[in-house]
JSON list of C-alpha atoms in Angstrom, two decimals:
[
{"chain": "A", "resi": 1, "resn": "MET", "atom": "CA", "xyz": [89.90, 79.62, 87.79]},
{"chain": "A", "resi": 2, "resn": "GLN", "atom": "CA", "xyz": [92.25, 81.40, 85.47]},
{"chain": "A", "resi": 3, "resn": "ILE", "atom": "CA", "xyz": [96.00, 81.07, 85.93]},
{"chain": "A", "resi": 4, "resn": "SER", "atom": "CA", "xyz": [98.18, 83.82, 84.61]},
{"chain": "A", "resi": 5, "resn": "THR", "atom": "CA", "xyz": [101.82, 83.34, 83.97]},
{"chain": "A", "resi": 6, "resn": "VAL", "atom": "CA", "xyz": [104.42, 85.99, 84.32]},
{"chain": "A", "resi": 7, "resn": "PRO", "atom": "CA", "xyz": [107.07, 86.01, 81.62]},
{"chain": "A", "resi": 8, "resn": "ALA", "atom": "CA", "xyz": [110.52, 85.17, 82.85]},
{"chain": "A", "resi": 9, "resn": "THR", "atom": "CA", "xyz": [112.76, 88.17, 83.13]},
{"chain": "A", "resi": 10, "resn": "VAL", "atom": "CA", "xyz": [116.08, 88.14, 81.42]},
{"chain": "A", "resi": 11, "resn": "PRO", "atom": "CA", "xyz": [118.85, 90.11, 83.04]},
{"chain": "A", "resi": 12, "resn": "VAL", "atom": "CA", "xyz": [119.97, 92.89, 80.74]},
{"chain": "A", "resi": 13, "resn": "SER", "atom": "CA", "xyz": [123.02, 95.01, 81.25]},
{"chain": "A", "resi": 14, "resn": "SER", "atom": "CA", "xyz": [122.20, 98.68, 81.61]},
{"chain": "A", "resi": 15, "resn": "ARG", "atom": "CA", "xyz": [125.63, 99.46, 80.19]},
{"chain": "A", "resi": 16, "resn": "LEU", "atom": "CA", "xyz": [125.69, 100.08, 76.45]},
{"chain": "A", "resi": 17, "resn": "SER", "atom": "CA", "xyz": [128.23, 98.43, 74.19]},
{"chain": "A", "resi": 18, "resn": "PRO", "atom": "CA", "xyz": [130.80, 100.68, 72.47]},
{"chain": "A", "resi": 19, "resn": "VAL", "atom": "CA", "xyz": [128.94, 100.19, 69.16]},
{"chain": "A", "resi": 20, "resn": "GLN", "atom": "CA", "xyz": [125.66, 101.31, 70.76]},
{"chain": "A", "resi": 21, "resn": "VAL", "atom": "CA", "xyz": [127.36, 104.36, 72.27]},
{"chain": "A", "resi": 22, "resn": "TRP", "atom": "CA", "xyz": [128.80, 105.28, 68.86]},
{"chain": "A", "resi": 23, "resn": "GLN", "atom": "CA", "xyz": [125.36, 104.80, 67.26]},
{"chain": "A", "resi": 24, "resn": "GLN", "atom": "CA", "xyz": [123.76, 107.18, 69.75]},
{"chain": "A", "resi": 25, "resn": "LEU", "atom": "CA", "xyz": [126.51, 109.75, 69.42]},
{"chain": "A", "resi": 26, "resn": "LEU", "atom": "CA", "xyz": [126.65, 109.56, 65.63]},
{"chain": "A", "resi": 27, "resn": "THR", "atom": "CA", "xyz": [122.87, 109.91, 65.41]},
{"chain": "A", "resi": 28, "resn": "TYR", "atom": "CA", "xyz": [122.98, 113.02, 67.59]},
{"chain": "A", "resi": 29, "resn": "LEU", "atom": "CA", "xyz": [126.09, 114.59, 66.04]},
{"chain": "A", "resi": 30, "resn": "LEU", "atom": "CA", "xyz": [125.11, 114.02, 62.42]},
{"chain": "A", "resi": 31, "resn": "GLU", "atom": "CA", "xyz": [121.59, 115.34, 62.98]},
{"chain": "A", "resi": 32, "resn": "TYR", "atom": "CA", "xyz": [122.55, 118.36, 65.08]},
{"chain": "A", "resi": 33, "resn": "HIS", "atom": "CA", "xyz": [125.69, 119.50, 63.26]},
{"chain": "A", "resi": 34, "resn": "TYR", "atom": "CA", "xyz": [125.10, 118.37, 59.66]},
{"chain": "A", "resi": 35, "resn": "ASP", "atom": "CA", "xyz": [121.35, 117.72, 59.34]},
{"chain": "A", "resi": 36, "resn": "LEU", "atom": "CA", "xyz": [121.99, 114.10, 58.33]},
{"chain": "A", "resi": 37, "resn": "THR", "atom": "CA", "xyz": [120.73, 110.79, 59.65]},
{"chain": "A", "resi": 38, "resn": "ILE", "atom": "CA", "xyz": [123.00, 107.89, 60.48]},
{"chain": "A", "resi": 39, "resn": "ASN", "atom": "CA", "xyz": [121.34, 106.06, 57.57]},
{"chain": "A", "resi": 40, "resn": "ASP", "atom": "CA", "xyz": [122.81, 108.70, 55.22]},
{"chain": "A", "resi": 41, "resn": "THR", "atom": "CA", "xyz": [126.29, 107.42, 56.09]},
{"chain": "A", "resi": 42, "resn": "PRO", "atom": "CA", "xyz": [128.21, 104.14, 56.10]},
{"chain": "A", "resi": 43, "resn": "PHE", "atom": "CA", "xyz": [127.72, 104.11, 59.88]},
{"chain": "A", "resi": 44, "resn": "HIS", "atom": "CA", "xyz": [124.22, 102.68, 59.52]},
{"chain": "A", "resi": 45, "resn": "ASP", "atom": "CA", "xyz": [126.06, 99.33, 59.50]},
{"chain": "A", "resi": 46, "resn": "ASP", "atom": "CA", "xyz": [127.13, 98.10, 62.96]},
{"chain": "A", "resi": 47, "resn": "THR", "atom": "CA", "xyz": [130.09, 96.31, 61.38]},
{"chain": "A", "resi": 48, "resn": "VAL", "atom": "CA", "xyz": [131.50, 99.57, 60.04]},
{"chain": "A", "resi": 49, "resn": "ILE", "atom": "CA", "xyz": [131.27, 101.12, 63.50]},
{"chain": "A", "resi": 50, "resn": "GLY", "atom": "CA", "xyz": [132.89, 98.05, 65.04]},
{"chain": "A", "resi": 51, "resn": "ASP", "atom": "CA", "xyz": [135.71, 98.14, 62.51]},
{"chain": "A", "resi": 52, "resn": "HIS", "atom": "CA", "xyz": [136.43, 101.79, 63.35]},
{"chain": "A", "resi": 53, "resn": "ILE", "atom": "CA", "xyz": [136.43, 101.05, 67.07]},
{"chain": "A", "resi": 54, "resn": "GLU", "atom": "CA", "xyz": [138.74, 98.05, 66.62]},
{"chain": "A", "resi": 55, "resn": "ALA", "atom": "CA", "xyz": [141.10, 100.11, 64.47]},
{"chain": "A", "resi": 56, "resn": "GLY", "atom": "CA", "xyz": [141.30, 102.76, 67.18]},
{"chain": "A", "resi": 57, "resn": "VAL", "atom": "CA", "xyz": [139.72, 105.51, 65.10]},
{"chain": "A", "resi": 58, "resn": "THR", "atom": "CA", "xyz": [138.19, 108.22, 67.24]},
{"chain": "A", "resi": 59, "resn": "LEU", "atom": "CA", "xyz": [134.59, 109.27, 66.73]},
{"chain": "A", "resi": 60, "resn": "THR", "atom": "CA", "xyz": [135.77, 112.78, 65.89]},
{"chain": "A", "resi": 61, "resn": "ASP", "atom": "CA", "xyz": [138.14, 111.50, 63.20]},
{"chain": "A", "resi": 62, "resn": "ALA", "atom": "CA", "xyz": [135.48, 109.20, 61.77]},
{"chain": "A", "resi": 63, "resn": "VAL", "atom": "CA", "xyz": [132.99, 112.05, 61.37]},
{"chain": "A", "resi": 64, "resn": "ASN", "atom": "CA", "xyz": [135.64, 114.43, 60.05]},
{"chain": "A", "resi": 65, "resn": "PHE", "atom": "CA", "xyz": [136.56, 111.89, 57.39]},
{"chain": "A", "resi": 66, "resn": "LEU", "atom": "CA", "xyz": [132.94, 112.08, 56.20]},
{"chain": "A", "resi": 67, "resn": "VAL", "atom": "CA", "xyz": [133.09, 115.89, 56.38]},
{"chain": "A", "resi": 68, "resn": "GLU", "atom": "CA", "xyz": [136.16, 115.95, 54.17]},
{"chain": "A", "resi": 69, "resn": "ARG", "atom": "CA", "xyz": [135.05, 113.25, 51.76]},
{"chain": "A", "resi": 70, "resn": "TYR", "atom": "CA", "xyz": [131.56, 114.64, 51.16]},
{"chain": "A", "resi": 71, "resn": "GLU", "atom": "CA", "xyz": [132.36, 118.33, 51.79]},
{"chain": "A", "resi": 72, "resn": "LEU", "atom": "CA", "xyz": [129.78, 118.53, 54.57]},
{"chain": "A", "resi": 73, "resn": "VAL", "atom": "CA", "xyz": [128.79, 121.93, 55.96]},
{"chain": "A", "resi": 74, "resn": "ARG", "atom": "CA", "xyz": [127.82, 122.50, 59.57]},
{"chain": "A", "resi": 75, "resn": "VAL", "atom": "CA", "xyz": [124.28, 123.75, 60.03]},
{"chain": "A", "resi": 76, "resn": "ASP", "atom": "CA", "xyz": [124.37, 124.32, 63.78]},
{"chain": "A", "resi": 77, "resn": "ARG", "atom": "CA", "xyz": [126.12, 127.67, 63.82]},
{"chain": "A", "resi": 78, "resn": "LYS", "atom": "CA", "xyz": [123.64, 130.45, 63.21]},
{"chain": "A", "resi": 79, "resn": "GLY", "atom": "CA", "xyz": [124.86, 133.81, 62.01]},
{"chain": "A", "resi": 80, "resn": "PHE", "atom": "CA", "xyz": [127.86, 132.47, 60.12]},
{"chain": "A", "resi": 81, "resn": "SER", "atom": "CA", "xyz": [128.11, 132.24, 56.37]},
{"chain": "A", "resi": 82, "resn": "ARG", "atom": "CA", "xyz": [129.30, 128.96, 54.89]},
{"chain": "A", "resi": 83, "resn": "GLN", "atom": "CA", "xyz": [132.63, 130.56, 54.01]},
{"chain": "A", "resi": 84, "resn": "ASP", "atom": "CA", "xyz": [133.25, 131.81, 57.57]},
{"chain": "A", "resi": 85, "resn": "GLN", "atom": "CA", "xyz": [132.96, 128.57, 59.47]},
{"chain": "A", "resi": 86, "resn": "GLU", "atom": "CA", "xyz": [135.04, 125.45, 59.72]},
{"chain": "A", "resi": 87, "resn": "PRO", "atom": "CA", "xyz": [133.09, 122.27, 58.97]},
{"chain": "A", "resi": 88, "resn": "TRP", "atom": "CA", "xyz": [135.10, 120.06, 61.34]},
{"chain": "A", "resi": 89, "resn": "LEU", "atom": "CA", "xyz": [133.74, 118.34, 64.40]},
{"chain": "A", "resi": 90, "resn": "THR", "atom": "CA", "xyz": [135.79, 118.91, 67.54]},
{"chain": "A", "resi": 91, "resn": "PRO", "atom": "CA", "xyz": [136.36, 116.77, 70.62]},
{"chain": "A", "resi": 92, "resn": "LEU", "atom": "CA", "xyz": [134.34, 119.39, 72.53]},
{"chain": "A", "resi": 93, "resn": "ASP", "atom": "CA", "xyz": [131.37, 118.73, 70.22]},
{"chain": "A", "resi": 94, "resn": "VAL", "atom": "CA", "xyz": [131.60, 115.03, 71.08]},
{"chain": "A", "resi": 95, "resn": "HIS", "atom": "CA", "xyz": [131.91, 115.83, 74.78]},
{"chain": "A", "resi": 96, "resn": "ARG", "atom": "CA", "xyz": [128.77, 118.01, 74.63]},
{"chain": "A", "resi": 97, "resn": "ALA", "atom": "CA", "xyz": [126.91, 115.25, 72.80]},
{"chain": "A", "resi": 98, "resn": "ARG", "atom": "CA", "xyz": [127.95, 112.72, 75.47]},
{"chain": "A", "resi": 99, "resn": "PHE", "atom": "CA", "xyz": [126.72, 115.09, 78.16]},
{"chain": "A", "resi": 100, "resn": "ASN", "atom": "CA", "xyz": [123.39, 115.75, 76.39]},
{"chain": "A", "resi": 101, "resn": "LEU", "atom": "CA", "xyz": [122.81, 112.03, 75.79]},
{"chain": "A", "resi": 102, "resn": "GLY", "atom": "CA", "xyz": [123.86, 110.98, 79.28]},
{"chain": "A", "resi": 103, "resn": "THR", "atom": "CA", "xyz": [126.70, 108.78, 78.03]},
{"chain": "A", "resi": 104, "resn": "LEU", "atom": "CA", "xyz": [129.47, 110.85, 79.56]},
{"chain": "A", "resi": 105, "resn": "ALA", "atom": "CA", "xyz": [130.49, 108.17, 82.07]},
{"chain": "A", "resi": 106, "resn": "ILE", "atom": "CA", "xyz": [130.66, 105.43, 79.47]}
]
């Protein structure tokens, strides 16, 4: 007779931490708007994200700092020349990303 054991389940919160939410949003926003990965930025480090959150920096301001520092150009707006468009991320962009990722209520 063979006895099988079932692994014990560990309760896991379905709610993401603020750092995890930022990671998801940054991954989406950087890829969609600037054709970058999170690993291309200092935000690949959870500590950097945590420091920004603790300092009260908004996600929009954090990304726009990168835009200014590295002169990033948005790639998501078709039909515009590089000179015609603003590179900045807006709160609406973040809101749309939250909606698309399903993190709007968090």
